[in-house]
Amino acid sequence: MPVLEGKELRIVAFLCNWCSYGGADTAGVARATQPTDLRIIRVPCSGRIDPLFILRALLNGADGVLVSGCHPNDCHYSAGNFYARRRLEVLKQFLPILGIDDRRFEYTWVSASEGARWQQVVTNFTARIHELGPAPRLEDAEPLLEMAEMALKPLRPLGTGQKAPLDELKNAIKARIKDLDVVIGWQKGDDDAHTIPLFMRSEEDVDRLVWGPFNVNNPATYVNELIGSALPLAKKKKIGLVVKGCDSKSVVELLQEKLIDKENIVLFALPCEGTFDMARIDRELGRYLKIDKVEYDEAGVTITADGKEHRFCIADYAQGKCYNCSMPLAKNADESFGDMPQITGTPVTPPELAMLDAMTLEQRFSFWKGEMDRCLRCYACRNACPMCVCRDYCIADTREPHFISQEWSVREKIYFQCIHAMHLAGRCTLCGECQRACPVGIPILALRQQIARVISQLFDNYQCGMDPEATPPLLCYQVNEEHIKQREL
Amino acid sequence: MQDTPLNIVQGRDLSFIREVEAESGQKVSNCYQCGNCSAGCPAAFTYDLQTNQIMRAVQLGLKDKVLNSKSIWMCLSCSTCSLRCPNNIDVANVMETLRHMARRENRVNVPVMNKFWLSFLNTVRAFGRSFEIGTMVLYMLRSLRLTTDVDLAPGALSKGKLGFKPHVVPDGGAKAVARIFRRYEERARREGVRP
Amino acid sequence: MRIGVFVCHCGSNIAGTVDCKAAAESALSLPDVVYATDLMYSCAEPGQAAIEKAIHDYALTGVVVASCSPRMHEPTFRRTVERAGLNRYMFEMANIREHVSWIGKDKVANTNKACELIAMAVAKLRNDRPLHSQSFDVTKKVLIIGGGIAGIQAALDCADGGIPVILVEREPTIGGKMAKLDKTFPTVDCSACILGPKMVDVAQHPNITLYACSEVEDITGYVGNFDVTIRKKTTYVDWDKCTGCGACTEKCPSKNVPDRFNENVGLTTAINIPFPQAIPKRASINPDYCRKLTTGKCGICAKICPTKAIDYERKDELINVKVGSVIAATGYDLMDWTVYEEYGGGRYPDVITSLQYERLLNASGPTGGHIKRPSDGKEPKRIVFIQCVGSRDKSIGRPLCSGFCCMYTAKQAVLTKDHIPDSQSYVFYMDIRAAGKLYDEFTRRAVEEYGTEYIRGRVSKIYPDGNGQLIVCGSDTLLGQRVEVPCDLVVLAVGINASKGASHLAEKLRISYDQYGFFLEGHPKLRPVETNTAGVFLAGVCQGTKDIPSSVAQGSAAAAKVLSLFARDKLENDPQIAHVNAARCVACGKCIRCCPFGAIREEEFRGQLKAKVIDTVCQGCGLCTATCPQGAIQLSHATDNEILAEVNQLCQF
Amino acid sequence: MSTSMKIGYYPGCSAKGSSLDYELSSSEVCRILGIVSSEIDEWNCCGSTPAHAVSTELSAALCTRNLVQATKQGADIVMTPCPSCLSNLRHARERMQNPEFKKRVDELLDEPAPEVLPEATSVMQMIGKLCSAEDIKSHVRQSLAGIRIAPYYGCLMSRPAELMNFGDPENPTLMEELLAACGADSVLDFPLKTECCGASAGIPHRPLTSVNSGRILDVAVKMEADCICVCCPLCQMNLDLRQKQAERQVNAKFGIPVLYYTQLMGLAFGCDPKTLGLNKLIVSADRIVDRIRALNTARKEAQGGNAA
């Protein structure tokens, strides 16, 4: 629907029925003159507002989105606005990473009696949007492609893990495998330079277990299918999982969300010395017929492919997440071997995020236009995600509800990434499987990294996947939010 | 002035209301005439119009009545009215604004006050600092009130309280102050208002 | 789907700034819209008839009315479409009055906006589904919170109507503020004499259960079925045994206890009965001053009590009751006037509140009805009353008029003359607000017959002159002169707030309240007794300032609301609640974690765990819908698809 | 008492004339309490009431020059004993934050003022901020116990409240706190403590001052105060120098000494009355000095007796 030419901009407002919609009515009754741009959508409570509605509006060309609810403490439903405040603040701080000016979205509180305040809110917000002008359109953005500089200084020495007490681990698995339906680990893949998941059901299977920098997959991805909450009670299994430190966070997060039961899972852990960024390795190897051999030393591997030697130093070719890793050995494992290495220094901004941080809003918008244009909509990112527990019931695959269309457009592709990011808010452990699984190498992890950064900043350094007893920050609230500073309108 | 009824349609200067509001930053229509400003005013007994009446006259836009009043000159700027106003109006600020407006229009209805101020400022202009005797002598000359406070002088002088010597600001400071005054007066003249 | 669109002129209210005809025509281009027209007054009978006729004539399956706010007429039109055979939820409203025609004069922009709002409503309607209510049982019992005159009236009316009443009072006696008053305006009849019999009726009524010294701890549930927990605070006296003989109060050695009932003028004993006509007439111990409870040594009252009712070990009790409806009648408290440092900030003993003065006038008060000023017990001859202390004062954030101060100040001036014939009263006022029946006549009598001096102006300062008198500095704005009154006693007409803790109670009741703590009524004009929470009603000053007759009237009105609610055996729920699509639910439990009402639980369904909504507990906020990542739980009539349809209608790149 | 804050001292004109005693006593008290400050070079008159009565821009220009001078000599904050000067300095600093106003004032100055000007505070607040009651107590040689003191702030010290930040504008208590630290236990709850004394109107319109000062003196005397304690040179002048005029106006005899709080603190610290400028008072404070001494001696003897 076109906006009134040259006069109006497209501004959408979501108002709770009890306070703010009433406030807008009160303003009307008082004949309080307001700009005509704003279109109000009535919802029962600000807690009803899914941030995805707002993203939908913004991606579909809204120039501004306003949310207004009851004042904190005055919610008709007692707490809806407290939840809304957290979710909307996370959304607001997420928007800039997409290249959307966060001033285009605002939330505030207006009570049913505050007609004058509503008038002021509408007037000020409309003036703000007019000052910003029409929102940039994806159609108009020039695609921009840029690569992040991945190599960083790690927080602990990286290595090839060949001294890890793998045999002790194997013995421990063998000792318990009779009580478990399956134990998941890694085995040699098509060649020595790749691994594939290993599903161990017998002691012989255990001998095929390997440990090293090629163990890139997160085995927690399989947990939900085997013991997740959606399974029929009778079909739930007892499983074992061999985990790197990062993998264990996914399991802890699942436990924390009560998506799996502790009694159904046994964790086996070794200290990880880093894993390879296989995309870069494969790019370096190029096309080859055969891997002749892989030689390990302490600093990396030498791969001989079709007779040609390639040297990969782990310090240069590790996955981005490995440099920032401060938990190489799982803390909550049932069977743990080897020592936790010394961690020095504090994590830095991950490379993908740092690259986006350095860009202007317009550049980020163009960047995503360019990157997401290449998206195949294969959903490998989702399927690899250990936290994507909806699986067959993902809202991307249904018309009930119909959030996303099948239209082949950058808009819908970005929107899917927004859905994934929003559904991971306060849950994502940054295991990076989404990005690793992407067949066209889109740095989508950056969106999750931004969400994790916002969550950490807003909620007292909250890190996902650390404490099985913690409450996920978006499923609770505080009456007085220490780090959420309300902006006046 | 009291005898003829106020023509509520034509007898008012609406632009005056806007000017006072703009210059003082106060919304005079907020005044509901409770009289608290008058009640607490230490100078009220010298006023021809009580503070609340001044406010009322401003609300009505009675420019002449307000700017010709003695009250605006007798105000001591103690801010009691502002402090106790139930409508958060900075009444003292309005009074001062009116005083400034009256000066600019060359309406000074209590010359003694104005003369005292000018005497004081002339001392400051000359020496960079004030000194009481200088102010008093200048004031007496200006106002022709030669006996002002002579009863105090013996006591005060014997205690060394009223200095005969001006305290000149050293090292060119006095000249800097004089330059401030000169620029101020030049600008006032340029803008066509009384300095 | 076959949709009809009706654009209302609302006389000139909408048509004045919106081209209603053009708006209706534009609607015809929307998908599924088969009929569109404009109507002069759609809510009036001919308008509703036209809608019904169109539904029949065009076989409409859904209706959009573009008119006023749905908060105004949504129920009206839902009934209209229902009469014509449609499901009442196959109806949407576009608010083109409050949100369009009344807030701007640009007819082009307004018409365009109206068209868009209509298009949004149509888009939503196309996703609407018929919804059906379910009926449930009602507990025909009412909880009344607060035993002041409003609560008493409501309790008696409900009880007379055959409804069991639970009356909860925070203080040891019912009667509220009215019990503290000496006389009432404008008739100057004795407050205790007219209130007393009603209090006795409460005590004796078979349908009323009274819990004094009690507070509501918690309320859950919904209209028809509230679960209430009442905390009965310990009085250290077994009230079943206490006969109110008063022997304990005579012998209690702790005699310097501030007397709350007497507004802290005068003292009482640590164990006491608030006043002779108290209901229940039972003793209670103030634990802060009781020697036995503070030092462990004493126990005289226990020894003296003829029925052995004293029990120093007694603890608070929690009582659970089930009720179908709640009336809040929590009344008011005075604001903290000590913020007025220019009036001494509470440091001058002879500057008192009008409620304290009321106790000085009262024969059962601390001075036996003789006016004696607190500082030295002398009879004051010159008394100054100051009105609007803490009222109509934006500088302390209180622009409200407290409503009844003008009247009681006149009454107190009259009573002062009756008590001390050679006294002179002065009243500083800004306006006299005497709009009740016989009220203005009364204030005139205070001046004409009793010689009260009314001085128009606020008081700037009160100070003791050092000789035992107070100097009141005001001004007479009519004369245009400062006024100083040397006097013996100053009585402040202090403004009111909702009673302490009202906001906490509001949160338990899930009703709104304003900056002063007053509860928000359903509609300021048309639903003054209801709240936005079904089954919760308001009576008396807790809703806003009121005098006694208005409080009594609202008490009766609230009772009538309860009686009409309970006239039905079954209530119907609002079908706009959440529903789980079991097929999509993965039992992640996020909805259960965040539901503010505990309305969702986990249930086994065909061998799998699934979320399940308890229909009668769900309030329809939709927090669960916004939380569920799979969209498995959907709030009816505000589903994801319905809201997305509106967003997509509005934002098309 | 140590602080890293550099304090610029702005005496105000009256300190060099009518309130010489204020300057003497406050510098003595500051010296004892270890509050170090340096007088602002080439400071000039703040313009007092006449300047802002004539033009806020003129007033602000005069004040700004002083603040700039203070900045130039590295002061972080400006301290002045005089409430009137303080009020003008603070008003100027606040108004200068308005760019339009600043532009007009800059035109009057030799060079445009910097964006940030130092804050101004009173000597009293500085003492209150830097010294705890314990600090002050540790210097007390003669307690002020038993002296009935009427604390009087005048109208400027606490008003306007947002600007002066001096506690409740109707009931400030800092002076009482300082006096209490000096052992004063009979400080009166003086109801007129912030009422206006008549200010500078004494010269052009004498009744304006004598009526208002007369009322303050009258109530203080009726409340049986031994002395009035002030913190403003103008108030001191109106209550002391003009006390006779006030007596004539209200037809009463007062004869009540009017001391600066710093003089009372100095007496408590055991300073020589002369170094505190007590000889400059018109209504002699000798009996206060004597009474403090007598009460302290009596107390010492009583204590000595008990100990023996």
XYZ file of N, CA and C in Angstrom, chain D residues 149-224:
228
model
N 21.336 30.064 69.817
C 21.695 30.654 68.526
C 20.501 30.579 67.574
N 20.147 31.699 66.962
C 19.114 31.682 65.924
C 19.814 31.606 64.567
N 19.772 30.472 63.903
C 20.441 30.366 62.604
C 19.622 31.093 61.541
N 20.287 31.921 60.772
C 19.566 32.682 59.758
C 20.361 32.662 58.456
N 19.744 32.126 57.402
C 20.437 31.940 56.125
C 20.168 33.064 55.136
N 19.041 33.727 55.310
C 18.632 34.680 54.284
C 18.035 33.964 53.099
N 17.633 34.743 52.112
C 16.838 34.159 51.037
C 17.686 33.600 49.901
N 18.951 34.052 49.783
C 19.683 33.706 48.560
C 20.388 32.357 48.630
N 20.780 31.984 49.850
C 21.625 30.800 49.990
C 20.946 29.543 49.462
N 19.639 29.414 49.669
C 18.983 28.160 49.328
C 18.055 28.293 48.120
N 18.028 29.451 47.480
C 17.060 29.632 46.406
C 17.722 30.168 45.153
N 17.301 29.792 43.978
C 16.327 28.730 43.713
C 16.924 27.353 44.001
N 16.081 26.480 44.502
C 16.551 25.206 45.032
C 17.356 24.406 44.013
N 16.890 24.354 42.739
C 17.560 23.512 41.742
C 18.976 24.019 41.502
N 19.126 25.344 41.590
C 20.416 25.933 41.261
C 21.363 25.887 42.457
N 20.845 26.204 43.633
C 21.732 26.359 44.780
C 22.033 25.012 45.437
N 21.132 24.055 45.314
C 21.404 22.711 45.820
C 21.851 22.754 47.275
N 21.030 23.367 48.093
C 21.417 23.637 49.471
C 20.408 23.010 50.437
N 19.936 21.831 50.110
C 18.947 21.190 50.979
C 17.581 21.785 50.734
N 16.671 21.555 51.674
C 15.316 22.070 51.512
C 15.364 23.587 51.495
N 14.822 24.225 50.448
C 14.940 25.682 50.350
C 14.214 26.408 51.483
N 13.261 25.764 52.113
C 12.560 26.403 53.229
C 13.239 26.081 54.554
N 13.978 25.004 54.584
C 14.534 24.582 55.869
C 15.907 23.961 55.691
N 16.892 24.784 55.267
C 18.245 24.245 55.173
C 18.794 24.008 56.580
N 19.736 23.086 56.698
C 20.210 22.746 58.045
C 21.730 22.660 58.140
N 22.412 23.030 57.050
C 23.870 22.861 57.070
C 24.529 23.688 58.191
N 24.057 24.919 58.356
C 24.656 25.778 59.387
C 24.480 25.141 60.767
N 23.283 24.607 61.024
C 23.029 23.946 62.293
C 23.976 22.770 62.488
N 24.232 22.034 61.373
C 25.115 20.881 61.489
C 26.520 21.322 61.872
N 26.996 22.408 61.233
C 28.338 22.887 61.544
C 28.399 23.370 62.988
N 27.348 24.109 63.416
C 27.345 24.617 64.783
C 27.259 23.460 65.783
N 26.444 22.459 65.442
C 26.310 21.308 66.344
C 27.659 20.619 66.512
N 28.425 20.545 65.403
C 29.745 19.929 65.493
C 30.639 20.726 66.433
N 30.338 22.017 66.575
C 31.107 22.859 67.485
C 30.508 22.814 68.893
N 29.640 21.878 69.131
C 29.099 21.682 70.473
C 27.818 22.434 70.753
N 27.356 23.245 69.782
C 26.143 24.024 70.046
C 24.960 23.077 70.227
N 24.307 23.176 71.377
C 23.175 22.289 71.639
C 21.888 23.078 71.816
N 21.982 24.385 71.704
C 20.766 25.189 71.888
C 20.480 26.015 70.646
N 20.706 25.417 69.480
C 20.388 26.115 68.237
C 18.872 26.102 68.073
N 18.281 27.247 67.852
C 16.820 27.332 67.804
C 16.297 26.842 66.460
N 15.081 26.313 66.484
C 14.382 26.025 65.229
C 13.825 27.368 64.771
N 14.622 28.122 64.062
C 14.259 29.510 63.775
C 13.355 29.567 62.548
N 12.107 29.932 62.739
C 11.141 29.785 61.639
C 11.385 30.751 60.483
N 12.113 31.834 60.728
C 12.287 32.821 59.654
C 13.659 32.685 59.007
N 14.244 31.492 59.090
C 15.644 31.358 58.693
C 15.897 31.638 57.224
N 14.878 31.530 56.391
C 15.113 31.827 54.971
C 14.267 33.003 54.474
N 13.666 33.734 55.390
C 12.902 34.905 54.951
C 13.863 36.021 54.555
N 13.418 36.860 53.620
C 14.296 37.910 53.103
C 14.461 39.037 54.134
N 15.700 39.557 54.257
C 15.982 40.617 55.229
C 15.718 41.998 54.648
N 15.445 42.078 53.350
C 15.258 43.387 52.733
C 16.364 43.700 51.752
N 17.386 42.902 51.788
C 18.448 42.947 50.801
C 19.027 44.339 50.621
N 19.384 44.647 49.400
C 20.114 45.875 49.154
C 19.205 47.089 49.094
N 17.908 46.876 49.354
C 16.994 48.004 49.256
C 17.191 48.990 50.397
N 18.050 48.647 51.340
C 18.267 49.513 52.501
C 18.673 50.919 52.141
N 19.479 51.049 51.115
C 19.937 52.390 50.766
C 18.823 53.203 50.098
N 18.234 52.715 49.015
C 17.228 53.559 48.369
C 15.881 53.566 49.092
N 15.524 52.538 49.805
C 14.186 52.493 50.381
C 14.271 51.859 51.755
N 14.584 52.673 52.720
C 14.923 52.137 54.019
C 13.838 51.267 54.662
N 12.563 51.651 54.644
C 11.554 50.835 55.334
C 11.521 49.396 54.821
N 11.834 49.215 53.546
C 11.795 47.884 52.959
C 12.717 46.951 53.735
N 13.862 47.473 54.125
C 14.784 46.662 54.886
C 14.391 46.611 56.352
N 14.073 47.774 56.907
C 13.858 47.772 58.357
C 12.614 46.978 58.745
N 11.579 46.959 57.930
C 10.392 46.167 58.253
C 10.751 44.692 58.280
N 11.439 44.231 57.227
C 11.745 42.805 57.140
C 12.799 42.371 58.158
N 13.854 43.188 58.290
C 14.872 42.872 59.282
C 14.278 42.947 60.676
N 13.404 43.935 60.870
C 12.775 44.117 62.180
C 12.018 42.876 62.607
N 11.316 42.263 61.683
C 10.533 41.082 62.014
C 11.464 39.938 62.426
N 12.538 39.780 61.673
C 13.474 38.701 61.961
C 14.092 38.908 63.346
N 14.517 40.153 63.610
C 15.127 40.459 64.904
C 14.109 40.254 66.026
N 12.893 40.712 65.785
C 11.839 40.635 66.787
C 11.597 39.191 67.219
N 11.411 38.299 66.224
C 11.123 36.902 66.552
C 12.327 36.261 67.248
N 13.543 36.593 66.777
C 14.727 36.025 67.400
C 14.818 36.444 68.863
N 14.535 37.712 69.129
C 14.595 38.197 70.511
C 13.515 37.539 71.347
N 12.298 37.431 70.754
C 11.207 36.798 71.509
C 11.501 35.333 71.792
N 12.233 34.710 70.897
C 12.581 33.309 71.142
C 13.781 33.195 72.084
N 14.178 34.333 72.620
C 15.248 34.394 73.611
C 16.579 33.912 73.065
